[in-house]
Amino acid sequence: MPWWFGVLLWTALLVGSAVALVLVGYWLVRKALRALRDAGESLAGVTMDSALALSEPADDGGHPAQATNAPAPGSAVFADPETMRRSYRGGKSERREARRLRRVARRAARGQAQSLRDLGLI
């Protein structure tokens, strides 16, 4: 094996490694820019939503009007645990019942057999 073959081999390895690093770097930069662009679009949407919420008419307390049944954010931290437990379980049973009703309606629309448990017979 001639001496120049070693030089040629190492040159090819170094050039190949450099090309691979450049391609990976280019891919990472494009991915990072895409993530930043998506984050900017999401932030613009959040900013617009909060700007719309702030532009709503204020109630008598000077705060933006909120839904009457929606608790203030962070209020669960200071609430009574038993109250929160009842609220959680009540919401859970409401969601279960809503899922059951959707399942019954979906099966009825498809002409499928209904479960006796879904119909409340057992």
mmCIF file of N, CA and C in Angstrom:
data_model
loop_
_atom_site.group_PDB
_atom_site.id
_atom_site.type_symbol
_atom_site.label_atom_id
_atom_site.label_comp_id
_atom_site.label_asym_id
_atom_site.label_seq_id
_atom_site.Cartn_x
_atom_site.Cartn_y
_atom_site.Cartn_z
ATOM 1 N N MET A 1 0.863 -1.166 0.000
ATOM 2 C CA MET A 1 0.000 0.000 0.000
ATOM 3 C C MET A 1 0.908 1.228 0.000
ATOM 4 N N PRO A 2 0.725 2.106 -0.972
ATOM 5 C CA PRO A 2 1.582 3.289 -1.066
ATOM 6 C C PRO A 2 1.265 4.293 0.037
ATOM 7 N N TRP A 3 2.224 5.181 0.295
ATOM 8 C CA TRP A 3 2.077 6.160 1.382
ATOM 9 C C TRP A 3 0.956 7.159 1.120
ATOM 10 N N TRP A 4 0.694 7.498 -0.125
ATOM 11 C CA TRP A 4 -0.321 8.500 -0.447
ATOM 12 C C TRP A 4 -1.737 7.978 -0.214
ATOM 13 N N PHE A 5 -1.902 6.632 -0.127
ATOM 14 C CA PHE A 5 -3.228 6.077 0.134
ATOM 15 C C PHE A 5 -3.703 6.458 1.528
ATOM 16 N N GLY A 6 -2.801 6.464 2.500
ATOM 17 C CA GLY A 6 -3.159 6.879 3.860
ATOM 18 C C GLY A 6 -3.587 8.336 3.900
ATOM 19 N N VAL A 7 -2.859 9.184 3.170
ATOM 20 C CA VAL A 7 -3.208 10.609 3.112
ATOM 21 C C VAL A 7 -4.573 10.777 2.455
ATOM 22 N N LEU A 8 -4.815 10.071 1.373
ATOM 23 C CA LEU A 8 -6.082 10.140 0.659
ATOM 24 C C LEU A 8 -7.235 9.642 1.534
ATOM 25 N N LEU A 9 -7.000 8.556 2.255
ATOM 26 C CA LEU A 9 -8.040 7.987 3.124
ATOM 27 C C LEU A 9 -8.410 8.967 4.227
ATOM 28 N N TRP A 10 -7.409 9.524 4.915
ATOM 29 C CA TRP A 10 -7.702 10.465 6.006
ATOM 30 C C TRP A 10 -8.336 11.751 5.479
ATOM 31 N N THR A 11 -7.947 12.190 4.320
ATOM 32 C CA THR A 11 -8.565 13.381 3.729
ATOM 33 C C THR A 11 -10.037 13.119 3.429
ATOM 34 N N ALA A 12 -10.334 11.965 2.861
ATOM 35 C CA ALA A 12 -11.720 11.616 2.548
ATOM 36 C C ALA A 12 -12.545 11.515 3.838
ATOM 37 N N LEU A 13 -11.972 10.915 4.898
ATOM 38 C CA LEU A 13 -12.685 10.808 6.170
ATOM 39 C C LEU A 13 -12.965 12.178 6.774
ATOM 40 N N LEU A 14 -11.985 13.067 6.743
ATOM 41 C CA LEU A 14 -12.167 14.408 7.303
ATOM 42 C C LEU A 14 -13.178 15.220 6.499
ATOM 43 N N VAL A 15 -13.112 15.132 5.176
ATOM 44 C CA VAL A 15 -14.066 15.863 4.335
ATOM 45 C C VAL A 15 -15.474 15.304 4.542
ATOM 46 N N GLY A 16 -15.603 14.002 4.614
ATOM 47 C CA GLY A 16 -16.918 13.382 4.852
ATOM 48 C C GLY A 16 -17.494 13.786 6.192
ATOM 49 N N SER A 17 -16.657 13.813 7.222
ATOM 50 C CA SER A 17 -17.118 14.237 8.539
ATOM 51 C C SER A 17 -17.548 15.693 8.534
ATOM 52 N N ALA A 18 -16.781 16.537 7.839
ATOM 53 C CA ALA A 18 -17.119 17.963 7.759
ATOM 54 C C ALA A 18 -18.442 18.153 7.029
ATOM 55 N N VAL A 19 -18.661 17.426 5.958
ATOM 56 C CA VAL A 19 -19.919 17.529 5.218
ATOM 57 C C VAL A 19 -21.087 17.063 6.101
ATOM 58 N N ALA A 20 -20.904 15.965 6.818
ATOM 59 C CA ALA A 20 -21.956 15.466 7.700
ATOM 60 C C ALA A 20 -22.276 16.484 8.787
ATOM 61 N N LEU A 21 -21.253 17.105 9.378
ATOM 62 C CA LEU A 21 -21.485 18.111 10.414
ATOM 63 C C LEU A 21 -22.212 19.328 9.857
ATOM 64 N N VAL A 22 -21.869 19.750 8.647
ATOM 65 C CA VAL A 22 -22.542 20.891 8.031
ATOM 66 C C VAL A 22 -24.015 20.555 7.780
ATOM 67 N N LEU A 23 -24.293 19.372 7.265
ATOM 68 C CA LEU A 23 -25.680 18.978 7.003
ATOM 69 C C LEU A 23 -26.493 18.882 8.288
ATOM 70 N N VAL A 24 -25.920 18.300 9.323
ATOM 71 C CA VAL A 24 -26.627 18.208 10.605
ATOM 72 C C VAL A 24 -26.843 19.598 11.193
ATOM 73 N N GLY A 25 -25.855 20.466 11.088
ATOM 74 C CA GLY A 25 -26.008 21.837 11.567
ATOM 75 C C GLY A 25 -27.098 22.573 10.821
ATOM 76 N N TYR A 26 -27.145 22.427 9.499
ATOM 77 C CA TYR A 26 -28.185 23.061 8.692
ATOM 78 C C TYR A 26 -29.564 22.550 9.099
ATOM 79 N N TRP A 27 -29.683 21.240 9.305
ATOM 80 C CA TRP A 27 -30.955 20.637 9.705
ATOM 81 C C TRP A 27 -31.391 21.170 11.067
ATOM 82 N N LEU A 28 -30.453 21.271 12.012
ATOM 83 C CA LEU A 28 -30.791 21.778 13.342
ATOM 84 C C LEU A 28 -31.212 23.245 13.302
ATOM 85 N N VAL A 29 -30.533 24.046 12.516
ATOM 86 C CA VAL A 29 -30.888 25.457 12.414
ATOM 87 C C VAL A 29 -32.281 25.606 11.821
ATOM 88 N N ARG A 30 -32.587 24.857 10.763
ATOM 89 C CA ARG A 30 -33.926 24.931 10.171
ATOM 90 C C ARG A 30 -34.991 24.489 11.165
ATOM 91 N N LYS A 31 -34.707 23.440 11.920
ATOM 92 C CA LYS A 31 -35.672 22.952 12.906
ATOM 93 C C LYS A 31 -35.876 23.977 14.023
ATOM 94 N N ALA A 32 -34.800 24.598 14.473
ATOM 95 C CA ALA A 32 -34.906 25.614 15.524
ATOM 96 C C ALA A 32 -35.673 26.836 15.024
ATOM 97 N N LEU A 33 -35.416 27.257 13.802
ATOM 98 C CA LEU A 33 -36.139 28.401 13.245
ATOM 99 C C LEU A 33 -37.620 28.088 13.079
ATOM 100 N N ARG A 34 -37.938 26.862 12.680
ATOM 101 C CA ARG A 34 -39.332 26.464 12.544
ATOM 102 C C ARG A 34 -40.014 26.465 13.915
ATOM 103 N N ALA A 35 -39.322 25.973 14.933
ATOM 104 C CA ALA A 35 -39.891 25.973 16.280
ATOM 105 C C ALA A 35 -40.104 27.400 16.785
ATOM 106 N N LEU A 36 -39.153 28.277 16.521
ATOM 107 C CA LEU A 36 -39.303 29.677 16.933
ATOM 108 C C LEU A 36 -40.449 30.351 16.188
ATOM 109 N N ARG A 37 -40.602 30.045 14.901
ATOM 110 C CA ARG A 37 -41.695 30.626 14.134
ATOM 111 C C ARG A 37 -43.043 30.143 14.686
ATOM 112 N N ASP A 38 -43.154 28.839 14.989
ATOM 113 C CA ASP A 38 -44.391 28.305 15.566
ATOM 114 C C ASP A 38 -44.666 28.913 16.930
ATOM 115 N N ALA A 39 -43.617 29.082 17.731
ATOM 116 C CA ALA A 39 -43.793 29.694 19.048
ATOM 117 C C ALA A 39 -44.255 31.137 18.914
ATOM 118 N N GLY A 40 -43.717 31.851 17.942
ATOM 119 C CA GLY A 40 -44.136 33.232 17.710
ATOM 120 C C GLY A 40 -45.588 33.314 17.289
ATOM 121 N N GLU A 41 -46.023 32.405 16.419
ATOM 122 C CA GLU A 41 -47.423 32.388 16.002
ATOM 123 C C GLU A 41 -48.332 32.056 17.180
ATOM 124 N N SER A 42 -47.917 31.111 18.017
ATOM 125 C CA SER A 42 -48.720 30.754 19.191
ATOM 126 C C SER A 42 -48.786 31.925 20.160
ATOM 127 N N LEU A 43 -47.665 32.581 20.358
ATOM 128 C CA LEU A 43 -47.639 33.728 21.266
ATOM 129 C C LEU A 43 -48.503 34.856 20.735
ATOM 130 N N ALA A 44 -48.518 35.040 19.433
ATOM 131 C CA ALA A 44 -49.373 36.084 18.847
ATOM 132 C C ALA A 44 -50.837 35.751 19.085
ATOM 133 N N GLY A 45 -51.196 34.473 18.975
ATOM 134 C CA GLY A 45 -52.571 34.072 19.240
ATOM 135 C C GLY A 45 -52.945 34.281 20.686
ATOM 136 N N VAL A 46 -52.042 33.945 21.594
ATOM 137 C CA VAL A 46 -52.314 34.134 23.021
ATOM 138 C C VAL A 46 -52.411 35.620 23.335
ATOM 139 N N THR A 47 -51.546 36.407 22.743
ATOM 140 C CA THR A 47 -51.568 37.846 22.975
ATOM 141 C C THR A 47 -52.878 38.442 22.481
ATOM 142 N N MET A 48 -53.337 38.001 21.322
ATOM 143 C CA MET A 48 -54.603 38.509 20.794
ATOM 144 C C MET A 48 -55.767 38.090 21.682
ATOM 145 N N ASP A 49 -55.747 36.828 22.183
ATOM 146 C CA ASP A 49 -56.821 36.368 23.058
ATOM 147 C C ASP A 49 -56.857 37.174 24.344
ATOM 148 N N SER A 50 -55.684 37.419 24.930
ATOM 149 C CA SER A 50 -55.661 38.181 26.176
ATOM 150 C C SER A 50 -56.016 39.643 25.922
ATOM 151 N N ALA A 51 -55.670 40.176 24.751
ATOM 152 C CA ALA A 51 -56.057 41.549 24.430
ATOM 153 C C ALA A 51 -57.564 41.641 24.274
ATOM 154 N N LEU A 52 -58.171 40.626 23.681
ATOM 155 C CA LEU A 52 -59.623 40.618 23.560
ATOM 156 C C LEU A 52 -60.288 40.479 24.918
ATOM 157 N N ALA A 53 -59.701 39.674 25.801
ATOM 158 C CA ALA A 53 -60.267 39.504 27.139
ATOM 159 C C ALA A 53 -60.173 40.812 27.928
ATOM 160 N N LEU A 54 -59.093 41.536 27.745
ATOM 161 C CA LEU A 54 -58.952 42.798 28.460
ATOM 162 C C LEU A 54 -59.865 43.880 27.905
ATOM 163 N N SER A 55 -60.242 43.739 26.626
ATOM 164 C CA SER A 55 -61.102 44.757 26.036
ATOM 165 C C SER A 55 -62.573 44.522 26.346
ATOM 166 N N GLU A 56 -62.904 43.416 27.028
ATOM 167 C CA GLU A 56 -64.288 43.161 27.396
ATOM 168 C C GLU A 56 -64.716 44.184 28.440
ATOM 169 N N PRO A 57 -66.000 44.471 28.507
ATOM 170 C CA PRO A 57 -66.452 45.449 29.491
ATOM 171 C C PRO A 57 -66.210 44.947 30.907
ATOM 172 N N ALA A 58 -65.828 45.860 31.773
ATOM 173 C CA ALA A 58 -65.514 45.507 33.150
ATOM 174 C C ALA A 58 -66.795 45.457 33.969
ATOM 175 N N ASP A 59 -66.835 44.545 34.948
ATOM 176 C CA ASP A 59 -67.979 44.509 35.846
ATOM 177 C C ASP A 59 -67.791 45.569 36.925
ATOM 178 N N ASP A 60 -68.625 45.558 37.951
ATOM 179 C CA ASP A 60 -68.570 46.622 38.954
ATOM 180 C C ASP A 60 -67.275 46.633 39.753
ATOM 181 N N GLY A 61 -66.493 45.559 39.758
ATOM 182 C CA GLY A 61 -65.243 45.529 40.506
ATOM 183 C C GLY A 61 -64.064 46.103 39.739
ATOM 184 N N GLY A 62 -64.270 46.469 38.483
ATOM 185 C CA GLY A 62 -63.187 47.023 37.691
ATOM 186 C C GLY A 62 -62.346 45.962 37.004
ATOM 187 N N HIS A 63 -62.711 44.680 37.166
ATOM 188 C CA HIS A 63 -61.991 43.583 36.519
ATOM 189 C C HIS A 63 -62.758 43.174 35.277
ATOM 190 N N PRO A 64 -62.070 42.571 34.309
ATOM 191 C CA PRO A 64 -62.782 42.101 33.123
ATOM 192 C C PRO A 64 -63.860 41.104 33.523
ATOM 193 N N ALA A 65 -64.959 41.135 32.802
ATOM 194 C CA ALA A 65 -66.079 40.248 33.118
ATOM 195 C C ALA A 65 -65.655 38.803 32.920
ATOM 196 N N GLN A 66 -65.963 37.945 33.902
ATOM 197 C CA GLN A 66 -65.664 36.533 33.818
ATOM 198 C C GLN A 66 -66.968 35.770 33.849
ATOM 199 N N ALA A 67 -66.909 34.535 33.403
ATOM 200 C CA ALA A 67 -68.093 33.694 33.478
ATOM 201 C C ALA A 67 -68.454 33.488 34.943
ATOM 202 N N THR A 68 -69.736 33.467 35.238
ATOM 203 C CA THR A 68 -70.158 33.401 36.636
ATOM 204 C C THR A 68 -69.835 32.057 37.270
ATOM 205 N N ASN A 69 -69.806 30.972 36.482
ATOM 206 C CA ASN A 69 -69.539 29.664 37.067
ATOM 207 C C ASN A 69 -68.063 29.279 37.013
ATOM 208 N N ALA A 70 -67.222 30.065 36.379
ATOM 209 C CA ALA A 70 -65.811 29.740 36.272
ATOM 210 C C ALA A 70 -65.059 30.337 37.462
ATOM 211 N N PRO A 71 -64.365 29.483 38.234
ATOM 212 C CA PRO A 71 -63.600 30.022 39.360
ATOM 213 C C PRO A 71 -62.388 30.803 38.866
ATOM 214 N N ALA A 72 -61.915 31.683 39.701
ATOM 215 C CA ALA A 72 -60.734 32.453 39.356
ATOM 216 C C ALA A 72 -59.524 31.528 39.289
ATOM 217 N N PRO A 73 -58.585 31.776 38.393
ATOM 218 C CA PRO A 73 -57.398 30.925 38.299
ATOM 219 C C PRO A 73 -56.616 30.941 39.609
ATOM 220 N N GLY A 74 -56.232 29.757 40.064
ATOM 221 C CA GLY A 74 -55.454 29.635 41.295
ATOM 222 C C GLY A 74 -56.292 29.581 42.550
ATOM 223 N N SER A 75 -57.623 29.666 42.426
ATOM 224 C CA SER A 75 -58.453 29.676 43.628
ATOM 225 C C SER A 75 -58.519 28.306 44.293
ATOM 226 N N ALA A 76 -58.224 27.233 43.560
ATOM 227 C CA ALA A 76 -58.297 25.893 44.131
ATOM 228 C C ALA A 76 -57.220 25.672 45.194
ATOM 229 N N VAL A 77 -56.157 26.436 45.141
ATOM 230 C CA VAL A 77 -55.075 26.272 46.106
ATOM 231 C C VAL A 77 -55.550 26.613 47.515
ATOM 232 N N PHE A 78 -56.417 27.611 47.619
ATOM 233 C CA PHE A 78 -56.861 28.069 48.926
ATOM 234 C C PHE A 78 -58.254 27.554 49.293
ATOM 235 N N ALA A 79 -58.851 26.752 48.434
ATOM 236 C CA ALA A 79 -60.205 26.263 48.676
ATOM 237 C C ALA A 79 -60.182 25.102 49.659
ATOM 238 N N ASP A 80 -61.362 24.822 50.200
ATOM 239 C CA ASP A 80 -61.530 23.697 51.120
ATOM 240 C C ASP A 80 -61.342 22.392 50.339
ATOM 241 N N PRO A 81 -60.511 21.474 50.837
ATOM 242 C CA PRO A 81 -60.262 20.230 50.100
ATOM 243 C C PRO A 81 -61.529 19.416 49.853
ATOM 244 N N GLU A 82 -62.425 19.386 50.824
ATOM 245 C CA GLU A 82 -63.654 18.605 50.649
ATOM 246 C C GLU A 82 -64.530 19.207 49.546
ATOM 247 N N THR A 83 -64.581 20.514 49.475
ATOM 248 C CA THR A 83 -65.338 21.172 48.413
ATOM 249 C C THR A 83 -64.736 20.847 47.055
ATOM 250 N N MET A 84 -63.423 20.909 46.961
ATOM 251 C CA MET A 84 -62.761 20.602 45.701
ATOM 252 C C MET A 84 -62.960 19.140 45.329
ATOM 253 N N ARG A 85 -62.936 18.253 46.308
ATOM 254 C CA ARG A 85 -63.141 16.829 46.054
ATOM 255 C C ARG A 85 -64.546 16.587 45.497
ATOM 256 N N ARG A 86 -65.556 17.235 46.127
ATOM 257 C CA ARG A 86 -66.931 17.090 45.640
ATOM 258 C C ARG A 86 -67.063 17.653 44.231
ATOM 259 N N SER A 87 -66.438 18.780 43.986
ATOM 260 C CA SER A 87 -66.490 19.390 42.660
ATOM 261 C C SER A 87 -65.842 18.482 41.618
ATOM 262 N N TYR A 88 -64.714 17.895 41.957
ATOM 263 C CA TYR A 88 -64.011 17.001 41.047
ATOM 264 C C TYR A 88 -64.858 15.776 40.747
ATOM 265 N N ARG A 89 -65.405 15.166 41.788
ATOM 266 C CA ARG A 89 -66.213 13.961 41.584
ATOM 267 C C ARG A 89 -67.489 14.267 40.816
ATOM 268 N N GLY A 90 -68.089 15.428 41.078
ATOM 269 C CA GLY A 90 -69.283 15.814 40.333
ATOM 270 C C GLY A 90 -68.985 16.014 38.856
ATOM 271 N N GLY A 91 -67.889 16.689 38.573
ATOM 272 C CA GLY A 91 -67.493 16.886 37.181
ATOM 273 C C GLY A 91 -67.155 15.576 36.504
ATOM 274 N N LYS A 92 -66.530 14.677 37.257
ATOM 275 C CA LYS A 92 -66.168 13.381 36.702
ATOM 276 C C LYS A 92 -67.426 12.592 36.335
ATOM 277 N N SER A 93 -68.420 12.604 37.219
ATOM 278 C CA SER A 93 -69.653 11.870 36.918
ATOM 279 C C SER A 93 -70.401 12.527 35.754
ATOM 280 N N GLU A 94 -70.357 13.865 35.642
ATOM 281 C CA GLU A 94 -70.990 14.533 34.500
ATOM 282 C C GLU A 94 -70.311 14.148 33.202
ATOM 283 N N ARG A 95 -68.983 14.085 33.212
ATOM 284 C CA ARG A 95 -68.261 13.698 32.001
ATOM 285 C C ARG A 95 -68.547 12.252 31.630
ATOM 286 N N ARG A 96 -68.636 11.364 32.631
ATOM 287 C CA ARG A 96 -68.983 9.964 32.361
ATOM 288 C C ARG A 96 -70.358 9.848 31.733
ATOM 289 N N GLU A 97 -71.310 10.575 32.294
ATOM 290 C CA GLU A 97 -72.673 10.532 31.775
ATOM 291 C C GLU A 97 -72.735 11.080 30.355
ATOM 292 N N ALA A 98 -71.997 12.151 30.086
ATOM 293 C CA ALA A 98 -71.965 12.715 28.733
ATOM 294 C C ALA A 98 -71.357 11.716 27.754
ATOM 295 N N ARG A 99 -70.287 11.021 28.170
ATOM 296 C CA ARG A 99 -69.682 9.999 27.307
ATOM 297 C C ARG A 99 -70.657 8.863 27.049
ATOM 298 N N ARG A 100 -71.404 8.445 28.088
ATOM 299 C CA ARG A 100 -72.368 7.358 27.946
ATOM 300 C C ARG A 100 -73.463 7.756 26.963
ATOM 301 N N LEU A 101 -73.973 8.986 27.082
ATOM 302 C CA LEU A 101 -75.021 9.446 26.175
ATOM 303 C C LEU A 101 -74.517 9.525 24.732
ATOM 304 N N ARG A 102 -73.287 9.992 24.543
ATOM 305 C CA ARG A 102 -72.718 10.043 23.192
ATOM 306 C C ARG A 102 -72.551 8.638 22.633
ATOM 307 N N ARG A 103 -72.130 7.684 23.484
ATOM 308 C CA ARG A 103 -71.947 6.307 23.045
ATOM 309 C C ARG A 103 -73.281 5.692 22.632
ATOM 310 N N VAL A 104 -74.331 5.926 23.434
ATOM 311 C CA VAL A 104 -75.647 5.384 23.112
ATOM 312 C C VAL A 104 -76.148 5.984 21.799
ATOM 313 N N ALA A 105 -75.992 7.299 21.638
ATOM 314 C CA ALA A 105 -76.442 7.951 20.409
ATOM 315 C C ALA A 105 -75.654 7.451 19.200
ATOM 316 N N ARG A 106 -74.346 7.276 19.355
ATOM 317 C CA ARG A 106 -73.515 6.811 18.251
ATOM 318 C C ARG A 106 -73.907 5.397 17.841
ATOM 319 N N ARG A 107 -74.121 4.527 18.836
ATOM 320 C CA ARG A 107 -74.503 3.150 18.510
ATOM 321 C C ARG A 107 -75.893 3.098 17.898
ATOM 322 N N ALA A 108 -76.800 3.951 18.369
ATOM 323 C CA ALA A 108 -78.144 3.985 17.795
ATOM 324 C C ALA A 108 -78.090 4.469 16.344
ATOM 325 N N ALA A 109 -77.242 5.459 16.074
ATOM 326 C CA ALA A 109 -77.127 5.973 14.708
ATOM 327 C C ALA A 109 -76.544 4.932 13.770
ATOM 328 N N ARG A 110 -75.660 4.094 14.270
ATOM 329 C CA ARG A 110 -75.041 3.059 13.439
ATOM 330 C C ARG A 110 -75.872 1.786 13.377
ATOM 331 N N GLY A 111 -76.894 1.700 14.210
ATOM 332 C CA GLY A 111 -77.722 0.506 14.236
ATOM 333 C C GLY A 111 -77.060 -0.648 14.970
ATOM 334 N N GLN A 112 -76.166 -0.338 15.891
ATOM 335 C CA GLN A 112 -75.469 -1.376 16.640
ATOM 336 C C GLN A 112 -76.241 -1.727 17.897
ATOM 337 N N ALA A 113 -75.937 -2.880 18.442
ATOM 338 C CA ALA A 113 -76.571 -3.319 19.681
ATOM 339 C C ALA A 113 -76.099 -2.433 20.836
ATOM 340 N N GLN A 114 -77.007 -2.149 21.742
ATOM 341 C CA GLN A 114 -76.695 -1.311 22.898
ATOM 342 C C GLN A 114 -76.284 -2.198 24.069
ATOM 343 N N SER A 115 -75.404 -1.690 24.875
ATOM 344 C CA SER A 115 -75.009 -2.375 26.090
ATOM 345 C C SER A 115 -76.086 -2.149 27.136
ATOM 346 N N LEU A 116 -76.414 -3.189 27.880
ATOM 347 C CA LEU A 116 -77.432 -3.058 28.921
ATOM 348 C C LEU A 116 -76.978 -2.083 29.999
ATOM 349 N N ARG A 117 -75.683 -2.035 30.251
ATOM 350 C CA ARG A 117 -75.153 -1.102 31.246
ATOM 351 C C ARG A 117 -75.298 0.339 30.748
ATOM 352 N N ASP A 118 -75.095 0.563 29.445
ATOM 353 C CA ASP A 118 -75.249 1.905 28.888
ATOM 354 C C ASP A 118 -76.699 2.374 28.965
ATOM 355 N N LEU A 119 -77.624 1.442 28.835
ATOM 356 C CA LEU A 119 -79.038 1.797 28.898
ATOM 357 C C LEU A 119 -79.550 1.909 30.329
ATOM 358 N N GLY A 120 -78.719 1.543 31.294
ATOM 359 C CA GLY A 120 -79.107 1.634 32.694
ATOM 360 C C GLY A 120 -79.969 0.499 33.163
ATOM 361 N N LEU A 121 -79.948 -0.641 32.452
ATOM 362 C CA LEU A 121 -80.772 -1.784 32.831
ATOM 363 C C LEU A 121 -80.081 -2.719 33.810
ATOM 364 N N ILE A 122 -78.790 -2.656 33.901
ATOM 365 C CA ILE A 122 -78.082 -3.463 34.917
ATOM 366 C C ILE A 122 -77.140 -2.584 35.683
#
